Amino acid sequence: MTQTQAKARTLPDVLKDEARLPSIPEPAVIVIFGASGDLTARKLVPALYDLAQGRRLPMQFAIVGLSRTEMSHDEFRERLREALEKHRSGRFSDDVWESFSRGIFYLSGDSKKPETYRELKGFLGELDEERKTRGNRIFYLSASPSLFSTIVERLGEAGMNEGEEGGYARLVIEKPFGRDLASAKELNADIQRYFEEGQIYRIDHYLGKETVQNILALRFSNGIFEPVWNQHYVDHVQITVAEDLGVGTRGAFYEEAGALRDIVQNHVMQVLCLTAMEPPVAFDAESVREEKVKVLKAARPIPEGEVDQYAVRGQYASGWVWGEEVDGYREEEKVAPDSTTETYVALKVFVDNWRWAGTPFYIRTGKRLPKKATEIAIQFHPTPHTPFTREGTEGLEPNVLVVRVQPEEGISLKIGAKVPGSGFQVSSVNMDLVYGTAFLEEAPDAYQRLLLDLMLGDPTLFIRADEAEGAWRILEPVMRAWSGEREIPSYPAGTWGPEEADELLRRDGRRWRRP
Ligand code: BG6
């Protein structure tokens, strides 16, 4: 570059360039409680490794795994390396692993006992010296939820609720966040006794999914959707989180959770919030979360005496999925043979505000459905009048805008079009945008995005205390009604849920989409 060219770059140019550079977080140690569990091996460490490979982690970074299992640092590293090979599809680099694994450590200890925290504190101090992690600590609670309050209390008692020497301390809480409204409130109070809300990161991996964030991009970066995004134009909304898998080896966990707690209270409610919220003033934590909370406040709790009119549950029986015969839920490992835990939920929710009054949001989620598919479908009102003949419009359906969260991430809009030929036949066709073909960049995994935001100290895509509570409030009457029931409708694996779910929409003159 010549001198004249160099001079031509103004300060705003330089600042613009810097803003485009990816931010690298400050040095830090991430302590994972429950490190011998599935989440660490399947999600957390693969995401951190990918960040390291993409040069998004600081050089001075360390992971400390903590759980009761006895293991040496090397055994822990070896276990994680095997997990990476199993759970990551991308290229694996021995060189990256070599430097990444040098920052991985393991402590075995009982997270209920104060001495574990004394040992941990000493060890973190040594790491600050050795790896220059500057007193910044992230405590990731991926342990059993029954231990959350105790771990937080012990951390607080050990004075680890603040970073060392000017560093920060952040706390990450995995779902489930409580079992109901009362326990969520209690947990919030327990945590807030030691940590300020700004230090708490309640994680919901759906918010880390690119296509879930894209709901916001679609709504608030396009001028054409917002004017029709309301009850005047929208007939109803369908949110589907369908899975083809069963509960697999997680029977014991699932018996306690069920689909309502496992998926609806968190993932589905978050998607509902992003779909229904008002435009935030800015894309920052307070603005976005404030608008989401308003949706939860406006959502009508399912009326106590009329749960059957608004909510359906079901449990998969044996059946066929992708050509393979599969067991019913009650035959799964660690599931009671007479279990009434729901593996399917369908709900009708109303958001009682100016924008959505009278527009139903139909929500459904289930395991062992015919395919994995997460989507939001906005179905618009039909045209008030059509000039074409009834025969000519037999294949015409109302406009539907579908945001496909996974798989085949993209957006499609169903529109009416003339069928080629003589006469005037009109039929519905799809305008389709497939993200995979529109952008060259590969979407990062949800955990990668969220872990990076966490290290950068950006809580926009994390859940605030009142959001977690608000979501429980809507579902409380359903949980109460279902807890007393001895029977549960069943559906054969590989079908779209119980007949009662179809009836829920049929009563309203509508039907579920087939994603
Ligand atoms: C988890 C649930 O939170 O989300 C699982 O506990 C579920 O039961 C999973 O299978 C679905 O996530 P994804 O990203 O595969 O849609």
Short mmCIF file of C-alpha atoms and ligand atoms in Angstrom, two decimals:
data_model
loop_
_atom_site.label_atom_id
_atom_site.label_comp_id
_atom_site.label_asym_id
_atom_site.label_seq_id
_atom_site.Cartn_x
_atom_site.Cartn_y
_atom_site.Cartn_z
CA MET A 1 0.00 0.00 0.00
CA THR A 2 1.42 3.43 -0.87
CA GLN A 3 1.48 6.17 1.71
CA THR A 4 -1.26 8.13 -0.01
CA GLN A 5 -3.51 5.09 -0.04
CA ALA A 6 -2.83 4.45 3.64
CA LYS A 7 -3.73 8.05 4.49
CA ALA A 8 -7.00 7.75 2.58
CA ARG A 9 -8.37 5.34 5.18
CA THR A 10 -10.37 7.40 7.63
CA LEU A 11 -11.09 6.56 11.25
CA PRO A 12 -14.68 5.47 10.46
CA ASP A 13 -13.24 3.07 7.83
CA VAL A 14 -10.96 1.52 10.37
CA LEU A 15 -13.75 1.22 12.93
CA LYS A 16 -16.00 -0.37 10.33
CA ASP A 17 -13.33 -2.94 9.52
CA GLU A 18 -12.82 -3.71 13.18
CA ALA A 19 -16.55 -4.18 13.71
CA ARG A 20 -16.51 -6.78 10.93
CA LEU A 21 -13.71 -8.77 12.55
CA PRO A 22 -15.04 -11.63 14.67
CA SER A 23 -14.67 -10.85 18.38
CA ILE A 24 -12.42 -13.12 20.40
CA PRO A 25 -13.54 -13.52 24.00
CA GLU A 26 -11.33 -12.66 26.96
CA PRO A 27 -9.27 -15.47 28.51
CA ALA A 28 -11.44 -17.69 30.74
CA VAL A 29 -11.91 -21.06 32.40
CA ILE A 30 -15.13 -22.95 31.90
CA VAL A 31 -15.98 -25.35 34.71
CA ILE A 32 -18.48 -28.02 33.72
CA PHE A 33 -20.44 -29.61 36.57
CA GLY A 34 -21.70 -33.05 35.54
CA ALA A 35 -18.79 -33.40 33.12
CA SER A 36 -19.06 -37.16 32.76
CA GLY A 37 -22.57 -36.76 31.32
CA ASP A 38 -23.86 -36.95 27.80
CA LEU A 39 -24.14 -33.22 27.14
CA THR A 40 -20.44 -32.56 27.70
CA ALA A 41 -19.40 -35.26 25.25
CA ARG A 42 -22.10 -34.76 22.62
CA LYS A 43 -22.50 -30.99 22.56
CA LEU A 44 -20.33 -28.82 24.80
CA VAL A 45 -16.84 -30.08 24.01
CA PRO A 46 -17.51 -30.60 20.27
CA ALA A 47 -18.79 -26.99 20.12
CA LEU A 48 -15.75 -25.67 22.02
CA TYR A 49 -13.43 -27.69 19.79
CA ASP A 50 -15.11 -26.21 16.69
CA LEU A 51 -14.65 -22.73 18.12
CA ALA A 52 -10.97 -23.51 18.70
CA GLN A 53 -10.63 -24.82 15.16
CA GLY A 54 -12.31 -21.69 13.82
CA ARG A 55 -9.85 -19.58 15.90
CA ARG A 56 -12.68 -18.06 17.91
CA LEU A 57 -11.28 -19.02 21.33
CA PRO A 58 -8.59 -17.08 23.16
CA MET A 59 -5.24 -18.84 23.53
CA GLN A 60 -5.59 -18.58 27.31
CA PHE A 61 -8.58 -20.84 27.70
CA ALA A 62 -9.23 -23.89 29.86
CA ILE A 63 -11.98 -26.42 30.49
CA VAL A 64 -12.29 -28.06 33.89
CA GLY A 65 -14.63 -31.02 34.03
CA LEU A 66 -16.03 -31.91 37.43
CA SER A 67 -18.10 -34.90 38.46
CA ARG A 68 -18.01 -37.81 40.87
CA THR A 69 -16.51 -40.38 38.50
CA GLU A 70 -12.81 -40.98 39.26
CA MET A 71 -10.74 -40.07 36.22
CA SER A 72 -7.33 -38.58 35.49
CA HIS A 73 -6.89 -35.51 33.28
CA ASP A 74 -5.65 -37.80 30.51
CA GLU A 75 -8.54 -40.22 30.81
CA PHE A 76 -10.96 -37.32 30.57
CA ARG A 77 -9.14 -35.98 27.49
CA GLU A 78 -9.18 -39.40 25.87
CA ARG A 79 -12.89 -39.79 26.51
CA LEU A 80 -13.58 -36.40 24.94
CA ARG A 81 -11.42 -37.14 21.94
CA GLU A 82 -13.41 -40.31 21.29
CA ALA A 83 -16.64 -38.36 21.68
CA LEU A 84 -15.45 -35.76 19.17
CA GLU A 85 -14.76 -38.43 16.61
CA LYS A 86 -18.20 -39.90 17.21
CA HIS A 87 -20.34 -36.76 17.41
CA ARG A 88 -18.66 -34.33 15.02
CA SER A 89 -19.00 -34.59 11.30
CA GLY A 90 -16.43 -31.91 10.36
CA ARG A 91 -12.72 -32.36 9.69
CA PHE A 92 -10.69 -33.30 12.76
CA SER A 93 -7.25 -31.79 13.11
CA ASP A 94 -4.65 -33.46 15.32
CA ASP A 95 -2.83 -30.14 15.65
CA VAL A 96 -5.89 -28.29 16.88
CA TRP A 97 -6.69 -31.13 19.27
CA GLU A 98 -3.13 -31.09 20.54
CA SER A 99 -3.28 -27.46 21.70
CA PHE A 100 -7.00 -27.58 22.64
CA SER A 101 -6.58 -30.67 24.84
CA ARG A 102 -3.68 -29.12 26.71
CA GLY A 103 -6.28 -26.80 28.22
CA ILE A 104 -8.60 -29.64 29.38
CA PHE A 105 -8.52 -30.75 33.01
CA TYR A 106 -10.60 -32.93 35.28
CA LEU A 107 -11.42 -32.96 38.97
CA SER A 108 -13.47 -35.66 40.62
CA GLY A 109 -15.53 -34.54 43.56
CA ASP A 110 -18.94 -34.51 45.16
CA SER A 111 -20.64 -31.27 44.19
CA LYS A 112 -22.58 -31.30 47.46
CA LYS A 113 -19.43 -31.10 49.60
CA PRO A 114 -17.72 -27.79 50.50
CA GLU A 115 -14.25 -29.35 50.21
CA THR A 116 -14.82 -29.94 46.48
CA TYR A 117 -15.13 -26.18 46.09
CA ARG A 118 -12.02 -25.49 48.16
CA GLU A 119 -10.12 -27.83 45.87
CA LEU A 120 -11.70 -26.31 42.77
CA LYS A 121 -10.91 -22.80 43.89
CA GLY A 122 -7.25 -23.68 44.48
CA PHE A 123 -7.03 -25.41 41.13
CA LEU A 124 -8.56 -22.45 39.28
CA GLY A 125 -6.03 -20.19 40.98
CA GLU A 126 -3.21 -22.38 39.65
CA LEU A 127 -4.74 -22.28 36.17
CA ASP A 128 -4.84 -18.48 36.32
CA GLU A 129 -1.08 -18.60 36.87
CA GLU A 130 -0.30 -21.29 34.34
CA ARG A 131 -2.73 -20.49 31.55
CA LYS A 132 -3.18 -16.78 32.25
CA THR A 133 -6.96 -17.07 32.48
CA ARG A 134 -7.16 -13.77 34.38
CA GLY A 135 -9.65 -14.82 37.05
CA ASN A 136 -12.55 -15.18 34.58
CA ARG A 137 -14.76 -18.14 35.42
CA ILE A 138 -17.79 -19.71 33.79
CA PHE A 139 -19.65 -22.33 35.82
CA TYR A 140 -21.70 -24.54 33.54
CA LEU A 141 -24.37 -26.53 35.40
CA SER A 142 -24.96 -29.61 33.33
CA ALA A 143 -25.43 -31.78 36.44
CA SER A 144 -28.71 -33.22 37.67
CA PRO A 145 -31.24 -30.36 38.12
CA SER A 146 -31.81 -31.53 41.70
CA LEU A 147 -28.26 -30.29 42.43
CA PHE A 148 -28.57 -26.81 40.88
CA SER A 149 -29.42 -24.94 44.08
CA THR A 150 -26.79 -26.75 46.14
CA ILE A 151 -24.02 -26.10 43.60
CA VAL A 152 -24.91 -22.42 43.48
CA GLU A 153 -24.96 -22.19 47.25
CA ARG A 154 -21.58 -23.91 47.57
CA LEU A 155 -20.09 -21.65 44.91
CA GLY A 156 -21.40 -18.65 46.78
CA GLU A 157 -20.13 -19.86 50.16
CA ALA A 158 -16.70 -20.45 48.63
CA GLY A 159 -16.73 -16.86 47.35
CA MET A 160 -16.69 -18.08 43.76
CA ASN A 161 -19.72 -16.06 42.73
CA GLU A 162 -17.28 -13.33 41.77
CA GLY A 163 -14.30 -13.64 39.48
CA GLU A 164 -10.80 -13.41 40.92
CA GLU A 165 -8.78 -10.22 40.69
CA GLY A 166 -11.20 -8.20 38.65
CA GLY A 167 -12.28 -11.13 36.48
CA TYR A 168 -15.91 -12.14 35.97
CA ALA A 169 -17.97 -15.10 37.20
CA ARG A 170 -20.87 -16.35 35.07
CA LEU A 171 -23.31 -19.13 35.75
CA VAL A 172 -24.93 -21.25 33.03
CA ILE A 173 -28.05 -23.22 33.83
CA GLU A 174 -29.20 -26.00 31.54
CA LYS A 175 -32.85 -26.90 31.25
CA PRO A 176 -35.12 -28.07 32.80
CA PHE A 177 -35.43 -24.86 34.74
CA GLY A 178 -37.67 -26.10 37.53
CA ARG A 179 -40.55 -28.55 37.26
CA ASP A 180 -43.35 -26.00 37.54
CA LEU A 181 -43.89 -22.36 38.38
CA ALA A 182 -43.26 -22.75 42.12
CA SER A 183 -39.99 -24.68 41.71
CA ALA A 184 -38.78 -22.30 38.97
CA LYS A 185 -39.41 -19.35 41.31
CA GLU A 186 -37.62 -21.11 44.11
CA LEU A 187 -34.65 -21.89 41.87
CA ASN A 188 -34.49 -18.30 40.66
CA ALA A 189 -34.51 -17.08 44.25
CA ASP A 190 -31.82 -19.59 45.27
CA ILE A 191 -29.56 -18.51 42.42
CA GLN A 192 -30.17 -14.82 42.84
CA ARG A 193 -29.08 -15.04 46.45
CA TYR A 194 -25.52 -15.43 45.18
CA PHE A 195 -25.48 -14.30 41.55
CA GLU A 196 -26.84 -11.14 39.98
CA GLU A 197 -29.24 -11.60 37.05
CA GLY A 198 -26.55 -10.21 34.72
CA GLN A 199 -24.26 -13.12 35.64
CA ILE A 200 -26.90 -15.80 34.97
CA TYR A 201 -27.21 -17.46 31.55
CA ARG A 202 -30.22 -19.81 31.29
CA ILE A 203 -29.59 -21.74 28.14
CA ASP A 204 -32.10 -23.02 25.58
CA HIS A 205 -30.26 -24.41 22.60
CA TYR A 206 -33.15 -23.58 20.25
CA LEU A 207 -32.22 -19.91 20.56
CA GLY A 208 -28.77 -20.76 19.22
CA LYS A 209 -30.20 -22.25 16.03
CA GLU A 210 -29.62 -20.01 13.04
CA THR A 211 -33.09 -20.56 11.66
CA VAL A 212 -34.75 -19.75 14.97
CA GLN A 213 -32.89 -16.42 14.96
CA ASN A 214 -33.94 -16.06 11.39
CA ILE A 215 -37.54 -15.61 12.50
CA LEU A 216 -36.36 -12.20 13.74
CA ALA A 217 -34.44 -11.47 10.55
CA LEU A 218 -37.44 -12.38 8.43
CA ARG A 219 -39.84 -10.29 10.45
CA PHE A 220 -37.73 -7.25 11.19
CA SER A 221 -35.51 -6.82 8.15
CA ASN A 222 -38.26 -7.02 5.56
CA GLY A 223 -40.86 -4.36 5.03
CA ILE A 224 -43.48 -6.66 3.54
CA PHE A 225 -44.22 -9.11 6.35
CA GLU A 226 -44.78 -6.92 9.39
CA PRO A 227 -47.91 -5.16 8.02
CA VAL A 228 -49.66 -8.52 7.60
CA TRP A 229 -48.25 -10.16 10.74
CA ASN A 230 -51.39 -9.81 12.85
CA GLN A 231 -54.94 -11.02 13.39
CA HIS A 232 -56.30 -8.99 10.46
CA TYR A 233 -54.37 -11.14 8.00
CA VAL A 234 -53.31 -14.26 9.87
CA ASP A 235 -55.91 -16.98 10.34
CA HIS A 236 -53.78 -19.08 12.67
CA VAL A 237 -50.21 -20.19 13.39
CA GLN A 238 -48.93 -23.75 13.66
CA ILE A 239 -45.68 -24.48 15.47
CA THR A 240 -44.39 -28.02 15.06
CA VAL A 241 -41.41 -29.66 16.75
CA ALA A 242 -41.56 -33.24 15.49
CA GLU A 243 -39.00 -35.94 16.14
CA ASP A 244 -38.76 -39.37 14.59
CA LEU A 245 -36.56 -40.70 17.41
CA GLY A 246 -37.93 -42.29 20.58
CA VAL A 247 -36.57 -41.65 24.06
CA GLY A 248 -33.65 -44.03 23.48
CA THR A 249 -31.50 -44.40 26.57
CA ARG A 250 -33.04 -41.40 28.32
CA GLY A 251 -36.06 -43.26 29.69
CA ALA A 252 -35.34 -42.43 33.34
CA PHE A 253 -35.01 -38.70 32.60
CA TYR A 254 -38.03 -38.69 30.34
CA GLU A 255 -40.29 -40.44 32.83
CA GLU A 256 -39.80 -37.39 35.08
CA ALA A 257 -40.06 -34.84 32.30
CA GLY A 258 -42.53 -35.73 29.53
CA ALA A 259 -42.91 -33.70 26.35
CA LEU A 260 -44.53 -30.71 28.06
CA ARG A 261 -41.53 -30.06 30.32
CA ASP A 262 -38.88 -31.34 27.94
CA ILE A 263 -39.84 -29.35 24.84
CA VAL A 264 -42.95 -27.18 25.20
CA GLN A 265 -42.00 -25.13 28.27
CA ASN A 266 -38.70 -24.09 26.72
CA HIS A 267 -38.07 -24.64 23.00
CA VAL A 268 -41.65 -24.24 21.80
CA MET A 269 -42.45 -21.28 24.05
CA GLN A 270 -39.31 -19.50 22.85
CA VAL A 271 -40.28 -20.03 19.22
CA LEU A 272 -43.78 -18.80 20.03
CA CYS A 273 -42.32 -15.66 21.61
CA LEU A 274 -40.12 -14.84 18.62
CA THR A 275 -43.04 -15.38 16.27
CA ALA A 276 -45.52 -13.29 18.22
CA MET A 277 -43.40 -10.51 19.78
CA GLU A 278 -43.44 -6.82 18.90
CA PRO A 279 -40.40 -5.38 17.10
CA PRO A 280 -37.65 -4.80 19.68
CA VAL A 281 -36.04 -1.36 19.70
CA ALA A 282 -32.60 -2.93 19.28
CA PHE A 283 -31.10 -6.39 19.03
CA ASP A 284 -29.78 -6.37 22.56
CA ALA A 285 -30.52 -8.47 25.60
CA GLU A 286 -32.92 -6.15 27.39
CA SER A 287 -34.89 -5.05 24.33
CA VAL A 288 -35.38 -8.55 22.93
CA ARG A 289 -36.15 -10.21 26.26
CA GLU A 290 -38.53 -7.45 27.28
CA GLU A 291 -40.63 -8.07 24.17
CA LYS A 292 -40.61 -11.83 24.68
CA VAL A 293 -41.80 -11.45 28.25
CA LYS A 294 -44.71 -9.31 27.03
CA VAL A 295 -45.85 -12.21 24.83
CA LEU A 296 -45.72 -14.59 27.78
CA LYS A 297 -47.71 -12.13 29.86
CA ALA A 298 -50.32 -11.83 27.12
CA ALA A 299 -50.57 -15.58 26.51
CA ARG A 300 -53.74 -16.85 28.12
CA PRO A 301 -53.11 -19.67 30.61
CA ILE A 302 -55.08 -22.71 29.44
CA PRO A 303 -58.40 -22.46 31.36
CA GLU A 304 -58.34 -24.84 34.31
CA GLY A 305 -61.73 -26.51 33.79
CA GLU A 306 -61.39 -26.73 30.00
CA VAL A 307 -57.99 -28.32 29.52
CA ASP A 308 -59.49 -30.93 27.15
CA GLN A 309 -60.65 -28.19 24.82
CA TYR A 310 -57.15 -26.75 24.53
CA ALA A 311 -54.66 -29.52 25.19
CA VAL A 312 -54.07 -33.06 24.00
CA ARG A 313 -51.42 -35.50 25.09
CA GLY A 314 -50.41 -38.87 23.76
CA GLN A 315 -47.87 -41.65 24.14
CA TYR A 316 -46.33 -43.70 21.33
CA ALA A 317 -47.17 -47.35 21.01
CA SER A 318 -45.09 -49.70 18.88
CA GLY A 319 -45.14 -49.04 15.17
CA TRP A 320 -43.00 -48.40 12.12
CA VAL A 321 -40.62 -45.49 11.57
CA TRP A 322 -38.63 -45.22 8.34
CA GLY A 323 -39.43 -48.84 7.52
CA GLU A 324 -38.20 -50.17 10.84
CA GLU A 325 -40.36 -51.71 13.53
CA VAL A 326 -39.89 -49.88 16.84
CA ASP A 327 -40.99 -50.43 20.44
CA GLY A 328 -43.69 -48.49 22.17
CA TYR A 329 -42.75 -46.00 24.92
CA ARG A 330 -43.73 -48.41 27.70
CA GLU A 331 -41.30 -51.00 26.36
CA GLU A 332 -38.36 -48.57 26.38
CA GLU A 333 -35.50 -48.98 28.85
CA LYS A 334 -36.18 -47.55 32.34
CA VAL A 335 -39.80 -46.71 31.54
CA ALA A 336 -42.62 -48.02 33.75
CA PRO A 337 -44.80 -50.59 31.94
CA ASP A 338 -47.89 -48.62 32.96
CA SER A 339 -46.35 -45.16 32.47
CA THR A 340 -48.69 -42.28 31.63
CA THR A 341 -45.86 -39.89 30.68
CA GLU A 342 -46.73 -37.97 27.53
CA THR A 343 -44.48 -38.22 24.47
CA TYR A 344 -46.80 -36.01 22.43
CA VAL A 345 -48.45 -32.68 23.22
CA ALA A 346 -50.75 -30.47 21.17
CA LEU A 347 -52.01 -27.15 22.52
CA LYS A 348 -54.14 -24.26 21.42
CA VAL A 349 -52.79 -21.00 22.81
CA PHE A 350 -54.17 -17.49 22.50
CA VAL A 351 -52.05 -14.38 22.85
CA ASP A 352 -54.48 -11.81 24.17
CA ASN A 353 -53.10 -8.57 22.84
CA TRP A 354 -53.92 -6.03 20.15
CA ARG A 355 -51.92 -7.85 17.48
CA TRP A 356 -53.11 -11.42 18.05
CA ALA A 357 -56.56 -11.28 19.69
CA GLY A 358 -58.62 -14.25 18.49
CA THR A 359 -55.80 -15.88 16.43
CA PRO A 360 -55.01 -19.37 17.68
CA PHE A 361 -51.43 -20.62 17.93
CA TYR A 362 -51.56 -24.39 17.54
CA ILE A 363 -48.51 -26.03 18.98
CA ARG A 364 -47.45 -29.67 18.76
CA THR A 365 -44.43 -31.73 19.60
CA GLY A 366 -43.87 -35.45 19.74
CA LYS A 367 -41.41 -38.28 19.65
CA ARG A 368 -41.65 -41.16 17.17
CA LEU A 369 -43.56 -39.10 14.64
CA PRO A 370 -42.94 -39.89 10.95
CA LYS A 371 -40.02 -37.47 10.57
CA LYS A 372 -37.86 -34.87 12.25
CA ALA A 373 -39.22 -31.47 11.38
CA THR A 374 -39.37 -28.14 13.19
CA GLU A 375 -41.33 -25.39 11.52
CA ILE A 376 -43.48 -22.35 12.05
CA ALA A 377 -46.37 -21.99 9.65
CA ILE A 378 -48.27 -18.72 9.39
CA GLN A 379 -51.55 -19.39 7.64
CA PHE A 380 -53.23 -16.32 6.21
CA HIS A 381 -56.95 -15.74 5.74
CA PRO A 382 -58.35 -16.85 2.41
CA THR A 383 -59.16 -14.15 -0.13
CA PRO A 384 -62.53 -12.51 0.60
CA HIS A 385 -63.79 -13.32 -2.86
CA THR A 386 -62.48 -15.17 -5.87
CA PRO A 387 -63.52 -14.28 -9.40
CA PHE A 388 -62.68 -17.80 -10.60
CA THR A 389 -65.06 -20.74 -10.73
CA ARG A 390 -65.36 -23.19 -7.87
CA GLU A 391 -64.05 -26.01 -10.12
CA GLY A 392 -61.18 -23.81 -11.25
CA THR A 393 -59.99 -23.22 -7.68
CA GLU A 394 -60.32 -26.70 -6.24
CA GLY A 395 -56.55 -26.99 -5.79
CA LEU A 396 -56.24 -23.57 -4.17
CA GLU A 397 -55.37 -23.20 -0.49
CA PRO A 398 -54.86 -20.05 1.59
CA ASN A 399 -51.37 -18.51 1.63
CA VAL A 400 -49.02 -20.11 4.13
CA LEU A 401 -45.60 -18.77 5.06
CA VAL A 402 -43.43 -21.52 6.51
CA VAL A 403 -40.15 -21.01 8.33
CA ARG A 404 -38.39 -24.38 8.30
CA VAL A 405 -36.10 -24.49 11.31
CA GLN A 406 -34.83 -27.98 10.54
CA PRO A 407 -34.08 -29.91 8.42
CA GLU A 408 -33.76 -28.29 4.94
CA GLU A 409 -33.60 -24.91 6.65
CA GLY A 410 -35.41 -22.27 4.67
CA ILE A 411 -38.58 -20.35 4.04
CA SER A 412 -41.44 -21.12 1.71
CA LEU A 413 -44.53 -19.20 0.73
CA LYS A 414 -47.53 -20.98 -0.65
CA ILE A 415 -49.22 -18.91 -3.32
CA GLY A 416 -51.99 -19.42 -5.86
CA ALA A 417 -50.85 -19.65 -9.50
CA LYS A 418 -52.49 -20.37 -12.81
CA VAL A 419 -52.11 -23.94 -14.00
CA PRO A 420 -50.71 -23.77 -17.56
CA GLY A 421 -53.23 -24.53 -20.27
CA SER A 422 -56.52 -23.33 -21.66
CA GLY A 423 -59.30 -22.42 -19.25
CA PHE A 424 -58.57 -20.89 -15.84
CA GLN A 425 -57.42 -23.40 -13.31
CA VAL A 426 -55.70 -22.00 -10.20
CA SER A 427 -53.60 -24.10 -7.88
CA SER A 428 -51.27 -23.62 -4.88
CA VAL A 429 -47.52 -23.73 -5.46
CA ASN A 430 -44.53 -23.07 -3.20
CA MET A 431 -41.96 -20.32 -3.55
CA ASP A 432 -39.00 -21.80 -1.77
CA LEU A 433 -35.80 -20.39 -0.29
CA VAL A 434 -33.30 -23.03 0.85
CA TYR A 435 -30.63 -21.47 3.07
CA GLY A 436 -28.07 -24.08 2.13
CA THR A 437 -28.08 -22.82 -1.44
CA ALA A 438 -28.49 -19.11 -0.68
CA PHE A 439 -25.39 -18.72 1.50
CA LEU A 440 -21.93 -20.18 1.24
CA GLU A 441 -21.24 -20.00 4.98
CA GLU A 442 -22.07 -23.07 6.96
CA ALA A 443 -24.34 -22.43 9.94
CA PRO A 444 -22.55 -23.01 13.26
CA ASP A 445 -24.06 -25.49 15.68
CA ALA A 446 -26.42 -23.92 18.23
CA TYR A 447 -24.08 -24.60 21.17
CA GLN A 448 -21.15 -23.01 19.35
CA ARG A 449 -23.07 -19.79 18.94
CA LEU A 450 -24.33 -19.78 22.51
CA LEU A 451 -21.01 -20.66 24.12
CA LEU A 452 -19.33 -17.88 22.21
CA ASP A 453 -22.01 -15.35 23.22
CA LEU A 454 -21.62 -16.52 26.79
CA MET A 455 -17.87 -15.93 26.75
CA LEU A 456 -18.41 -12.55 25.10
CA GLY A 457 -20.90 -11.68 27.83
CA ASP A 458 -23.90 -11.25 25.52
CA PRO A 459 -27.08 -12.67 27.11
CA THR A 460 -29.48 -11.73 24.25
CA LEU A 461 -30.03 -15.37 23.29
CA PHE A 462 -30.38 -16.59 26.87
CA ILE A 463 -33.50 -16.73 29.02
CA ARG A 464 -34.24 -14.18 31.71
CA ALA A 465 -35.73 -15.20 35.07
CA ASP A 466 -39.19 -13.81 34.28
CA GLU A 467 -39.26 -15.59 30.90
CA ALA A 468 -38.70 -18.99 32.51
CA GLU A 469 -41.46 -18.26 35.03
CA GLY A 470 -43.84 -16.84 32.42
CA ALA A 471 -43.64 -20.00 30.32
CA TRP A 472 -44.52 -22.18 33.32
CA ARG A 473 -47.45 -19.96 34.23
CA ILE A 474 -49.20 -20.73 30.92
CA LEU A 475 -48.75 -24.48 31.29
CA GLU A 476 -49.54 -24.87 34.99
CA PRO A 477 -53.26 -25.72 34.58
CA VAL A 478 -52.43 -28.38 31.99
CA MET A 479 -49.83 -29.99 34.23
CA ARG A 480 -52.29 -30.00 37.12
CA ALA A 481 -55.05 -31.59 35.05
CA TRP A 482 -52.78 -34.24 33.54
CA SER A 483 -51.07 -35.21 36.77
CA GLY A 484 -54.30 -36.72 38.08
CA GLU A 485 -55.11 -38.77 34.98
CA ARG A 486 -54.59 -42.51 34.83
CA GLU A 487 -55.18 -42.96 31.10
CA ILE A 488 -53.35 -41.48 28.15
CA PRO A 489 -54.30 -41.66 24.47
CA SER A 490 -51.78 -43.57 22.40
CA TYR A 491 -50.59 -43.30 18.80
CA PRO A 492 -48.67 -45.84 16.76
CA ALA A 493 -45.01 -44.86 16.32
CA GLY A 494 -44.53 -43.38 12.87
CA THR A 495 -47.87 -41.53 12.79
CA TRP A 496 -48.68 -37.87 13.41
CA GLY A 497 -49.98 -38.30 16.96
CA PRO A 498 -53.28 -39.28 18.54
CA GLU A 499 -56.63 -38.84 16.84
CA GLU A 500 -57.57 -36.35 19.61
CA ALA A 501 -54.97 -33.92 18.24
CA ASP A 502 -56.65 -33.90 14.83
CA GLU A 503 -59.97 -33.38 16.56
CA LEU A 504 -58.55 -30.32 18.39
CA LEU A 505 -58.19 -28.52 15.05
CA ARG A 506 -61.17 -30.12 13.35
CA ARG A 507 -63.44 -28.53 15.94
CA ASP A 508 -62.14 -25.16 14.74
CA GLY A 509 -62.59 -26.10 11.06
CA ARG A 510 -58.83 -26.46 10.55
CA ARG A 511 -56.28 -29.24 10.12
CA TRP A 512 -52.63 -29.86 10.88
CA ARG A 513 -50.09 -29.44 8.14
CA ARG A 514 -47.97 -32.39 7.08
CA PRO A 515 -44.44 -30.95 7.17
C1 BG6 B 1 -33.69 -31.45 23.97
C2 BG6 B 1 -34.65 -32.47 24.52
O1 BG6 B 1 -33.75 -30.26 24.71
O2 BG6 B 1 -34.02 -31.17 22.62
C3 BG6 B 1 -34.64 -33.74 23.68
O3 BG6 B 1 -34.31 -32.78 25.86
C4 BG6 B 1 -34.86 -33.40 22.23
O4 BG6 B 1 -35.63 -34.66 24.13
C5 BG6 B 1 -33.93 -32.30 21.77
O5 BG6 B 1 -34.64 -34.58 21.48
C6 BG6 B 1 -34.26 -31.83 20.37
O6 BG6 B 1 -33.28 -30.94 19.94
P1 BG6 B 1 -32.93 -30.77 18.40
O7 BG6 B 1 -31.88 -29.72 18.38
O8 BG6 B 1 -32.47 -32.11 17.92
O9 BG6 B 1 -34.20 -30.35 17.73
#
